[in-house]
Amino acid sequence: MPAAIDHGERLARLEGAYERLATKADISDLKVDFEKIQVSLVKWIVGVGLASTTSAAAIASTVVTLLTPRKGVAVTRKKTPEHKRPPAPRGRPPKRVVQIDDSPRSWKSRQ
């Protein structure tokens, strides 16, 4: 069982603990610091939000620009109607290409 503590000693311990407790001035200083930090955080959050929104808009604009077809660029070729086709060239017909088979089997059949 602990020894009996005198009331005066107990009071001295409690009053000694008061030095570690915060005063009204300490608490008001903390409130000012918290307000400064809060303002700083709000600025950061708004700045990051605007930057990310701007980046998303730029990326979306680039994607839309790259995916839309351009004027004057032929994507598919249309067939020319028969009545608009140019006439066939006249004159000497092109030379016919004849393929010669030089395999030994073809030589045997010729002999």
CSV table of N, CA, C and O in Angstrom, one decimal:
chain,number,residue,atom,x,y,z
A,1,MET,N,0.8,-1.2,0.0
A,1,MET,CA,0.0,0.0,0.0
A,1,MET,C,0.9,1.2,0.0
A,1,MET,O,1.9,1.3,0.7
A,2,PRO,N,0.6,2.2,-0.9
A,2,PRO,CA,1.5,3.4,-1.0
A,2,PRO,C,1.4,4.2,0.3
A,2,PRO,O,0.4,4.2,1.0
A,3,ALA,N,2.5,4.9,0.5
A,3,ALA,CA,2.5,5.7,1.7
A,3,ALA,C,1.5,6.8,1.6
A,3,ALA,O,1.2,7.3,0.5
A,4,ALA,N,1.0,7.3,2.7
A,4,ALA,CA,0.0,8.4,2.7
A,4,ALA,C,0.7,9.7,2.2
A,4,ALA,O,1.8,10.0,2.6
A,5,ILE,N,0.0,10.4,1.3
A,5,ILE,CA,0.6,11.6,0.7
A,5,ILE,C,-0.1,12.8,1.4
A,5,ILE,O,-1.3,12.8,1.6
A,6,ASP,N,0.7,13.7,1.8
A,6,ASP,CA,0.2,14.9,2.5
A,6,ASP,C,-0.5,15.8,1.5
A,6,ASP,O,-0.2,15.8,0.3
A,7,HIS,N,-1.5,16.5,2.0
A,7,HIS,CA,-2.3,17.4,1.1
A,7,HIS,C,-1.4,18.5,0.5
A,7,HIS,O,-1.6,18.9,-0.6
A,8,GLY,N,-0.5,19.0,1.2
A,8,GLY,CA,0.4,20.0,0.7
A,8,GLY,C,1.3,19.5,-0.4
A,8,GLY,O,1.6,20.2,-1.4
A,9,GLU,N,1.8,18.2,-0.2
A,9,GLU,CA,2.6,17.6,-1.3
A,9,GLU,C,1.8,17.4,-2.5
A,9,GLU,O,2.3,17.6,-3.7
A,10,ARG,N,0.6,17.0,-2.3
A,10,ARG,CA,-0.3,16.7,-3.5
A,10,ARG,C,-0.6,18.0,-4.2
A,10,ARG,O,-0.6,18.1,-5.4
A,11,LEU,N,-0.9,19.1,-3.5
A,11,LEU,CA,-1.1,20.4,-4.1
A,11,LEU,C,0.1,20.9,-4.8
A,11,LEU,O,0.0,21.4,-5.9
A,12,ALA,N,1.3,20.6,-4.3
A,12,ALA,CA,2.5,21.1,-5.0
A,12,ALA,C,2.7,20.3,-6.3
A,12,ALA,O,3.1,20.9,-7.3
A,13,ARG,N,2.4,19.0,-6.3
A,13,ARG,CA,2.5,18.2,-7.6
A,13,ARG,C,1.5,18.8,-8.6
A,13,ARG,O,1.8,18.9,-9.8
A,14,LEU,N,0.3,19.1,-8.2
A,14,LEU,CA,-0.7,19.6,-9.2
A,14,LEU,C,-0.3,20.9,-9.7
A,14,LEU,O,-0.5,21.2,-10.9
A,15,GLU,N,0.2,21.8,-8.9
A,15,GLU,CA,0.6,23.1,-9.3
A,15,GLU,C,1.8,23.0,-10.2
A,15,GLU,O,2.0,23.8,-11.1
A,16,GLY,N,2.7,22.1,-10.0
A,16,GLY,CA,3.8,21.8,-10.8
A,16,GLY,C,3.4,21.4,-12.2
A,16,GLY,O,4.1,21.7,-13.2
A,17,ALA,N,2.3,20.7,-12.3
A,17,ALA,CA,1.8,20.3,-13.6
A,17,ALA,C,1.3,21.4,-14.5
A,17,ALA,O,1.2,21.3,-15.7
A,18,TYR,N,0.9,22.5,-13.8
A,18,TYR,CA,0.3,23.7,-14.5
A,18,TYR,C,1.3,24.3,-15.5
A,18,TYR,O,1.0,24.9,-16.5
A,19,GLU,N,2.6,24.1,-15.2
A,19,GLU,CA,3.6,24.7,-16.1
A,19,GLU,C,3.6,24.0,-17.5
A,19,GLU,O,4.0,24.6,-18.5
A,20,ARG,N,3.2,22.8,-17.6
A,20,ARG,CA,3.2,22.0,-18.8
A,20,ARG,C,1.9,22.2,-19.6
A,20,ARG,O,1.8,21.9,-20.8
A,21,LEU,N,0.8,22.8,-19.0
A,21,LEU,CA,-0.4,23.0,-19.6
A,21,LEU,C,-0.4,24.3,-20.5
A,21,LEU,O,0.4,25.2,-20.2
A,22,ALA,N,-1.3,24.3,-21.5
A,22,ALA,CA,-1.3,25.5,-22.4
A,22,ALA,C,-2.1,26.6,-21.8
A,22,ALA,O,-3.1,26.4,-21.1
A,23,THR,N,-1.6,27.8,-22.1
A,23,THR,CA,-2.3,29.0,-21.6
A,23,THR,C,-3.2,29.5,-22.7
A,23,THR,O,-3.2,29.0,-23.8
A,24,LYS,N,-4.0,30.6,-22.4
A,24,LYS,CA,-4.9,31.2,-23.4
A,24,LYS,C,-4.1,31.8,-24.6
A,24,LYS,O,-4.5,31.7,-25.7
A,25,ALA,N,-3.0,32.3,-24.3
A,25,ALA,CA,-2.1,32.9,-25.3
A,25,ALA,C,-1.6,31.8,-26.3
A,25,ALA,O,-1.6,32.0,-27.5
A,26,ASP,N,-1.2,30.7,-25.7
A,26,ASP,CA,-0.7,29.6,-26.5
A,26,ASP,C,-1.8,29.1,-27.4
A,26,ASP,O,-1.6,28.8,-28.6
A,27,ILE,N,-3.0,28.9,-26.9
A,27,ILE,CA,-4.2,28.4,-27.7
A,27,ILE,C,-4.5,29.4,-28.8
A,27,ILE,O,-4.8,29.0,-29.9
A,28,SER,N,-4.5,30.7,-28.5
A,28,SER,CA,-4.8,31.7,-29.5
A,28,SER,C,-3.8,31.7,-30.6
A,28,SER,O,-4.1,31.9,-31.8
A,29,ASP,N,-2.5,31.5,-30.3
A,29,ASP,CA,-1.4,31.4,-31.3
A,29,ASP,C,-1.7,30.2,-32.2
A,29,ASP,O,-1.4,30.2,-33.4
A,30,LEU,N,-2.1,29.1,-31.6
A,30,LEU,CA,-2.4,27.9,-32.4
A,30,LEU,C,-3.5,28.1,-33.3
A,30,LEU,O,-3.5,27.6,-34.5
A,31,LYS,N,-4.5,28.8,-32.9
A,31,LYS,CA,-5.7,29.1,-33.8
A,31,LYS,C,-5.2,29.9,-35.0
A,31,LYS,O,-5.6,29.6,-36.1
A,32,VAL,N,-4.4,30.9,-34.8
A,32,VAL,CA,-3.8,31.7,-35.9
A,32,VAL,C,-3.0,30.8,-36.8
A,32,VAL,O,-3.2,30.9,-38.1
A,33,ASP,N,-2.2,29.9,-36.3
A,33,ASP,CA,-1.4,29.0,-37.1
A,33,ASP,C,-2.3,28.1,-37.9
A,33,ASP,O,-2.1,27.8,-39.1
A,34,PHE,N,-3.4,27.5,-37.3
A,34,PHE,CA,-4.3,26.7,-38.0
A,34,PHE,C,-5.0,27.4,-39.1
A,34,PHE,O,-5.3,26.8,-40.2
A,35,GLU,N,-5.4,28.7,-38.9
A,35,GLU,CA,-6.0,29.4,-39.9
A,35,GLU,C,-5.1,29.7,-41.1
A,35,GLU,O,-5.5,29.6,-42.3
A,36,LYS,N,-3.8,29.9,-40.8
A,36,LYS,CA,-2.8,30.1,-41.9
A,36,LYS,C,-2.7,28.8,-42.7
A,36,LYS,O,-2.6,28.8,-44.0
A,37,ILE,N,-2.6,27.7,-42.0
A,37,ILE,CA,-2.5,26.4,-42.7
A,37,ILE,C,-3.7,26.1,-43.5
A,37,ILE,O,-3.6,25.6,-44.6
A,38,GLN,N,-4.9,26.4,-43.0
A,38,GLN,CA,-6.1,26.1,-43.7
A,38,GLN,C,-6.2,27.0,-45.0
A,38,GLN,O,-6.6,26.4,-46.0
A,39,VAL,N,-5.8,28.2,-44.9
A,39,VAL,CA,-5.8,29.1,-46.1
A,39,VAL,C,-4.8,28.5,-47.1
A,39,VAL,O,-5.1,28.4,-48.3
A,40,SER,N,-3.7,28.1,-46.7
A,40,SER,CA,-2.7,27.5,-47.6
A,40,SER,C,-3.2,26.2,-48.2
A,40,SER,O,-3.0,26.0,-49.5
A,41,LEU,N,-3.9,25.4,-47.5
A,41,LEU,CA,-4.4,24.1,-48.0
A,41,LEU,C,-5.5,24.4,-49.0
A,41,LEU,O,-5.6,23.8,-50.1
A,42,VAL,N,-6.3,25.4,-48.8
A,42,VAL,CA,-7.4,25.7,-49.7
A,42,VAL,C,-6.8,26.2,-51.0
A,42,VAL,O,-7.2,25.9,-52.1
A,43,LYS,N,-5.8,27.0,-50.9
A,43,LYS,CA,-5.1,27.5,-52.2
A,43,LYS,C,-4.5,26.4,-53.0
A,43,LYS,O,-4.6,26.3,-54.2
A,44,TRP,N,-3.9,25.4,-52.3
A,44,TRP,CA,-3.3,24.3,-53.0
A,44,TRP,C,-4.4,23.4,-53.6
A,44,TRP,O,-4.3,23.0,-54.8
A,45,ILE,N,-5.5,23.2,-52.9
A,45,ILE,CA,-6.6,22.4,-53.5
A,45,ILE,C,-7.2,23.0,-54.7
A,45,ILE,O,-7.4,22.4,-55.7
A,46,VAL,N,-7.4,24.3,-54.6
A,46,VAL,CA,-8.0,25.0,-55.8
A,46,VAL,C,-7.0,25.0,-56.9
A,46,VAL,O,-7.4,24.8,-58.1
A,47,GLY,N,-5.7,25.2,-56.7
A,47,GLY,CA,-4.7,25.2,-57.7
A,47,GLY,C,-4.6,23.9,-58.4
A,47,GLY,O,-4.5,23.8,-59.6
A,48,VAL,N,-4.6,22.8,-57.6
A,48,VAL,CA,-4.5,21.5,-58.2
A,48,VAL,C,-5.7,21.1,-59.0
A,48,VAL,O,-5.7,20.5,-60.1
A,49,GLY,N,-6.9,21.6,-58.5
A,49,GLY,CA,-8.1,21.3,-59.2
A,49,GLY,C,-8.2,22.0,-60.6
A,49,GLY,O,-8.6,21.4,-61.6
A,50,LEU,N,-7.7,23.3,-60.6
A,50,LEU,CA,-7.7,24.0,-61.8
A,50,LEU,C,-6.7,23.4,-62.8
A,50,LEU,O,-7.0,23.3,-64.0
A,51,ALA,N,-5.6,23.0,-62.3
A,51,ALA,CA,-4.5,22.4,-63.2
A,51,ALA,C,-5.0,21.1,-63.8
A,51,ALA,O,-4.8,20.8,-65.0
A,52,SER,N,-5.6,20.3,-63.0
A,52,SER,CA,-6.1,19.0,-63.5
A,52,SER,C,-7.2,19.1,-64.4
A,52,SER,O,-7.3,18.4,-65.4
A,53,THR,N,-8.1,20.1,-64.2
A,53,THR,CA,-9.2,20.4,-65.1
A,53,THR,C,-8.7,20.9,-66.5
A,53,THR,O,-9.1,20.5,-67.5
A,54,THR,N,-7.7,21.8,-66.4
A,54,THR,CA,-7.1,22.3,-67.6
A,54,THR,C,-6.4,21.2,-68.4
A,54,THR,O,-6.5,21.1,-69.6
A,55,SER,N,-5.7,20.3,-67.7
A,55,SER,CA,-5.0,19.2,-68.4
A,55,SER,C,-6.0,18.3,-69.0
A,55,SER,O,-5.8,17.8,-70.2
A,56,ALA,N,-7.1,18.0,-68.3
A,56,ALA,CA,-8.1,17.1,-68.9
A,56,ALA,C,-8.7,17.7,-70.1
A,56,ALA,O,-9.0,17.0,-71.1
A,57,ALA,N,-9.0,19.0,-70.1
A,57,ALA,CA,-9.6,19.6,-71.3
A,57,ALA,C,-8.6,19.6,-72.4
A,57,ALA,O,-9.0,19.4,-73.6
A,58,ALA,N,-7.3,19.9,-72.2
A,58,ALA,CA,-6.3,19.9,-73.3
A,58,ALA,C,-6.2,18.5,-73.9
A,58,ALA,O,-6.1,18.3,-75.1
A,59,ILE,N,-6.2,17.4,-73.1
A,59,ILE,CA,-6.1,16.1,-73.6
A,59,ILE,C,-7.4,15.7,-74.4
A,59,ILE,O,-7.3,15.1,-75.5
A,60,ALA,N,-8.5,16.1,-73.9
A,60,ALA,CA,-9.8,15.8,-74.6
A,60,ALA,C,-9.8,16.5,-75.9
A,60,ALA,O,-10.2,16.0,-77.0
A,61,SER,N,-9.4,17.8,-76.0
A,61,SER,CA,-9.3,18.6,-77.2
A,61,SER,C,-8.4,17.9,-78.2
A,61,SER,O,-8.7,17.8,-79.4
A,62,THR,N,-7.2,17.5,-77.8
A,62,THR,CA,-6.3,16.8,-78.7
A,62,THR,C,-6.8,15.5,-79.2
A,62,THR,O,-6.7,15.3,-80.4
A,63,VAL,N,-7.5,14.7,-78.4
A,63,VAL,CA,-8.0,13.5,-78.9
A,63,VAL,C,-9.1,13.7,-79.9
A,63,VAL,O,-9.2,13.1,-80.9
A,64,VAL,N,-10.0,14.7,-79.6
A,64,VAL,CA,-11.1,15.0,-80.6
A,64,VAL,C,-10.5,15.5,-81.9
A,64,VAL,O,-10.9,15.1,-83.0
A,65,THR,N,-9.4,16.4,-81.8
A,65,THR,CA,-8.8,16.9,-83.0
A,65,THR,C,-8.2,15.8,-83.9
A,65,THR,O,-8.3,15.8,-85.1
A,66,LEU,N,-7.5,14.8,-83.2
A,66,LEU,CA,-6.9,13.7,-83.9
A,66,LEU,C,-7.9,12.7,-84.5
A,66,LEU,O,-7.6,12.1,-85.5
A,67,LEU,N,-9.0,12.6,-83.9
A,67,LEU,CA,-10.0,11.6,-84.4
A,67,LEU,C,-11.0,12.1,-85.4
A,67,LEU,O,-11.6,11.3,-86.1
A,68,THR,N,-11.1,13.4,-85.6
A,68,THR,CA,-12.1,13.9,-86.6
A,68,THR,C,-11.4,13.9,-87.9
A,68,THR,O,-10.2,14.3,-88.1
A,69,PRO,N,-12.1,13.5,-89.0
A,69,PRO,CA,-11.5,13.5,-90.3
A,69,PRO,C,-11.3,14.9,-90.8
A,69,PRO,O,-12.1,15.8,-90.6
A,70,ARG,N,-10.2,15.1,-91.6
A,70,ARG,CA,-9.9,16.5,-92.1
A,70,ARG,C,-10.5,16.6,-93.5
A,70,ARG,O,-10.7,15.7,-94.2
A,71,LYS,N,-10.8,17.9,-93.8
A,71,LYS,CA,-11.4,18.2,-95.1
A,71,LYS,C,-10.3,18.1,-96.1
A,71,LYS,O,-9.2,18.5,-95.9
A,72,GLY,N,-10.7,17.5,-97.3
A,72,GLY,CA,-9.7,17.4,-98.4
A,72,GLY,C,-8.9,16.1,-98.4
A,72,GLY,O,-8.1,15.9,-99.3
A,73,VAL,N,-9.0,15.3,-97.4
A,73,VAL,CA,-8.3,14.1,-97.3
A,73,VAL,C,-9.2,12.9,-97.6
A,73,VAL,O,-10.3,12.8,-97.0
A,74,ALA,N,-8.9,12.2,-98.6
A,74,ALA,CA,-9.8,11.1,-99.1
A,74,ALA,C,-9.6,9.9,-98.1
A,74,ALA,O,-8.5,9.4,-98.0
A,75,VAL,N,-10.7,9.5,-97.5
A,75,VAL,CA,-10.6,8.4,-96.6
A,75,VAL,C,-10.9,7.1,-97.4
A,75,VAL,O,-10.2,6.1,-97.2
A,76,THR,N,-11.9,7.1,-98.3
A,76,THR,CA,-12.1,6.0,-99.1
A,76,THR,C,-12.2,6.5,-100.6
A,76,THR,O,-12.5,7.6,-100.8
A,77,ARG,N,-11.9,5.6,-101.5
A,77,ARG,CA,-11.9,5.9,-102.9
A,77,ARG,C,-13.2,5.5,-103.5
A,77,ARG,O,-13.6,4.3,-103.4
A,78,LYS,N,-13.9,6.4,-104.2
A,78,LYS,CA,-15.2,6.0,-104.8
A,78,LYS,C,-14.8,5.5,-106.2
A,78,LYS,O,-13.9,5.9,-106.9
A,79,LYS,N,-15.7,4.6,-106.7
A,79,LYS,CA,-15.5,4.1,-108.0
A,79,LYS,C,-16.0,5.1,-109.0
A,79,LYS,O,-17.0,5.7,-108.8
A,80,THR,N,-15.3,5.2,-110.1
A,80,THR,CA,-15.7,6.1,-111.2
A,80,THR,C,-16.8,5.5,-112.0
A,80,THR,O,-16.7,4.3,-112.4
A,81,PRO,N,-17.9,6.2,-112.2
A,81,PRO,CA,-19.0,5.6,-113.1
A,81,PRO,C,-18.5,5.3,-114.5
A,81,PRO,O,-17.5,5.8,-115.0
A,82,GLU,N,-19.2,4.3,-115.1
A,82,GLU,CA,-18.8,3.9,-116.5
A,82,GLU,C,-18.7,5.0,-117.5
A,82,GLU,O,-17.8,5.1,-118.3
A,83,HIS,N,-19.7,5.9,-117.4
A,83,HIS,CA,-19.7,6.9,-118.5
A,83,HIS,C,-18.6,8.0,-118.3
A,83,HIS,O,-18.4,8.8,-119.1
A,84,LYS,N,-17.9,8.0,-117.1
A,84,LYS,CA,-16.9,9.0,-116.9
A,84,LYS,C,-15.5,8.4,-117.0
A,84,LYS,O,-14.5,9.1,-116.9
A,85,ARG,N,-15.4,7.1,-117.3
A,85,ARG,CA,-14.1,6.5,-117.4
A,85,ARG,C,-13.4,6.9,-118.7
A,85,ARG,O,-14.1,7.0,-119.7
A,86,PRO,N,-12.1,7.1,-118.7
A,86,PRO,CA,-11.4,7.4,-119.9
A,86,PRO,C,-11.4,6.2,-120.9
A,86,PRO,O,-11.5,5.1,-120.5
A,87,PRO,N,-11.4,6.5,-122.2
A,87,PRO,CA,-11.4,5.4,-123.1
A,87,PRO,C,-10.1,4.6,-123.1
A,87,PRO,O,-9.1,5.1,-122.6
A,88,ALA,N,-10.2,3.3,-123.5
A,88,ALA,CA,-9.0,2.4,-123.5
A,88,ALA,C,-8.0,3.0,-124.5
A,88,ALA,O,-8.4,3.5,-125.5
A,89,PRO,N,-6.7,2.8,-124.2
A,89,PRO,CA,-5.7,3.3,-125.2
A,89,PRO,C,-5.8,2.5,-126.5
A,89,PRO,O,-5.9,1.3,-126.5
A,90,ARG,N,-5.6,3.3,-127.6
A,90,ARG,CA,-5.6,2.6,-128.9
A,90,ARG,C,-4.2,2.5,-129.4
A,90,ARG,O,-3.3,3.1,-128.9
A,91,GLY,N,-4.0,1.6,-130.4
A,91,GLY,CA,-2.7,1.4,-130.9
A,91,GLY,C,-2.3,0.0,-130.7
A,91,GLY,O,-3.1,-0.9,-130.6
A,92,ARG,N,-1.0,-0.2,-130.6
A,92,ARG,CA,-0.4,-1.5,-130.5
A,92,ARG,C,-0.8,-2.1,-129.1
A,92,ARG,O,-0.5,-1.5,-128.1
A,93,PRO,N,-1.3,-3.3,-129.0
A,93,PRO,CA,-1.6,-3.9,-127.7
A,93,PRO,C,-0.3,-4.3,-127.0
A,93,PRO,O,0.8,-4.5,-127.6
A,94,PRO,N,-0.3,-4.3,-125.7
A,94,PRO,CA,0.9,-4.7,-124.9
A,94,PRO,C,1.3,-6.1,-125.2
A,94,PRO,O,0.6,-6.9,-125.6
A,95,LYS,N,2.6,-6.3,-125.1
A,95,LYS,CA,3.2,-7.6,-125.3
A,95,LYS,C,2.7,-8.6,-124.3
A,95,LYS,O,2.6,-8.3,-123.1
A,96,ARG,N,2.5,-9.8,-124.8
A,96,ARG,CA,2.1,-10.8,-123.9
A,96,ARG,C,3.3,-11.4,-123.2
A,96,ARG,O,4.3,-11.6,-123.8
A,97,VAL,N,3.1,-11.7,-122.0
A,97,VAL,CA,4.2,-12.3,-121.2
A,97,VAL,C,4.0,-13.8,-121.2
A,97,VAL,O,2.9,-14.3,-120.8
A,98,VAL,N,5.0,-14.6,-121.6
A,98,VAL,CA,4.9,-16.0,-121.6
A,98,VAL,C,5.9,-16.6,-120.6
A,98,VAL,O,7.0,-16.2,-120.6
A,99,GLN,N,5.3,-17.5,-119.8
A,99,GLN,CA,6.2,-18.1,-118.8
A,99,GLN,C,6.8,-19.4,-119.3
A,99,GLN,O,6.1,-20.2,-119.8
A,100,ILE,N,8.1,-19.5,-119.3
A,100,ILE,CA,8.8,-20.7,-119.8
A,100,ILE,C,9.1,-21.6,-118.6
A,100,ILE,O,9.7,-21.1,-117.6
A,101,ASP,N,8.8,-22.8,-118.8
A,101,ASP,CA,9.1,-23.8,-117.7
A,101,ASP,C,10.4,-24.5,-118.1
A,101,ASP,O,10.4,-25.3,-119.1
A,102,ASP,N,11.4,-24.3,-117.4
A,102,ASP,CA,12.7,-24.9,-117.6
A,102,ASP,C,13.0,-26.1,-116.7
A,102,ASP,O,14.1,-26.5,-116.6
A,103,SER,N,12.0,-26.7,-116.2
A,103,SER,CA,12.3,-27.8,-115.3
A,103,SER,C,12.6,-29.0,-116.1
A,103,SER,O,12.2,-29.2,-117.3
A,104,PRO,N,13.4,-30.0,-115.6
A,104,PRO,CA,13.8,-31.2,-116.3
A,104,PRO,C,12.6,-32.0,-116.8
A,104,PRO,O,12.6,-32.6,-117.8
A,105,ARG,N,11.5,-32.0,-116.1
A,105,ARG,CA,10.3,-32.7,-116.5
A,105,ARG,C,9.8,-32.2,-117.8
A,105,ARG,O,9.3,-32.9,-118.7
A,106,SER,N,9.8,-30.8,-118.0
A,106,SER,CA,9.3,-30.3,-119.2
A,106,SER,C,10.2,-30.6,-120.4
A,106,SER,O,9.8,-30.8,-121.5
A,107,TRP,N,11.5,-30.8,-120.2
A,107,TRP,CA,12.4,-31.2,-121.2
A,107,TRP,C,12.1,-32.7,-121.7
A,107,TRP,O,12.2,-33.0,-122.9
A,108,LYS,N,11.8,-33.5,-120.8
A,108,LYS,CA,11.5,-34.9,-121.1
A,108,LYS,C,10.3,-35.0,-122.0
A,108,LYS,O,10.2,-35.8,-122.9
A,109,SER,N,9.3,-34.2,-121.7
A,109,SER,CA,8.1,-34.3,-122.4
A,109,SER,C,8.3,-33.7,-123.8
A,109,SER,O,7.6,-34.1,-124.8
A,110,ARG,N,9.2,-32.9,-124.1
A,110,ARG,CA,9.5,-32.3,-125.4
A,110,ARG,C,10.2,-33.3,-126.3
A,110,ARG,O,10.2,-33.2,-127.5
A,111,GLN,N,11.0,-34.2,-125.7
A,111,GLN,CA,11.9,-35.1,-126.5
A,111,GLN,C,11.1,-36.2,-127.0
A,111,GLN,O,10.2,-36.7,-126.9
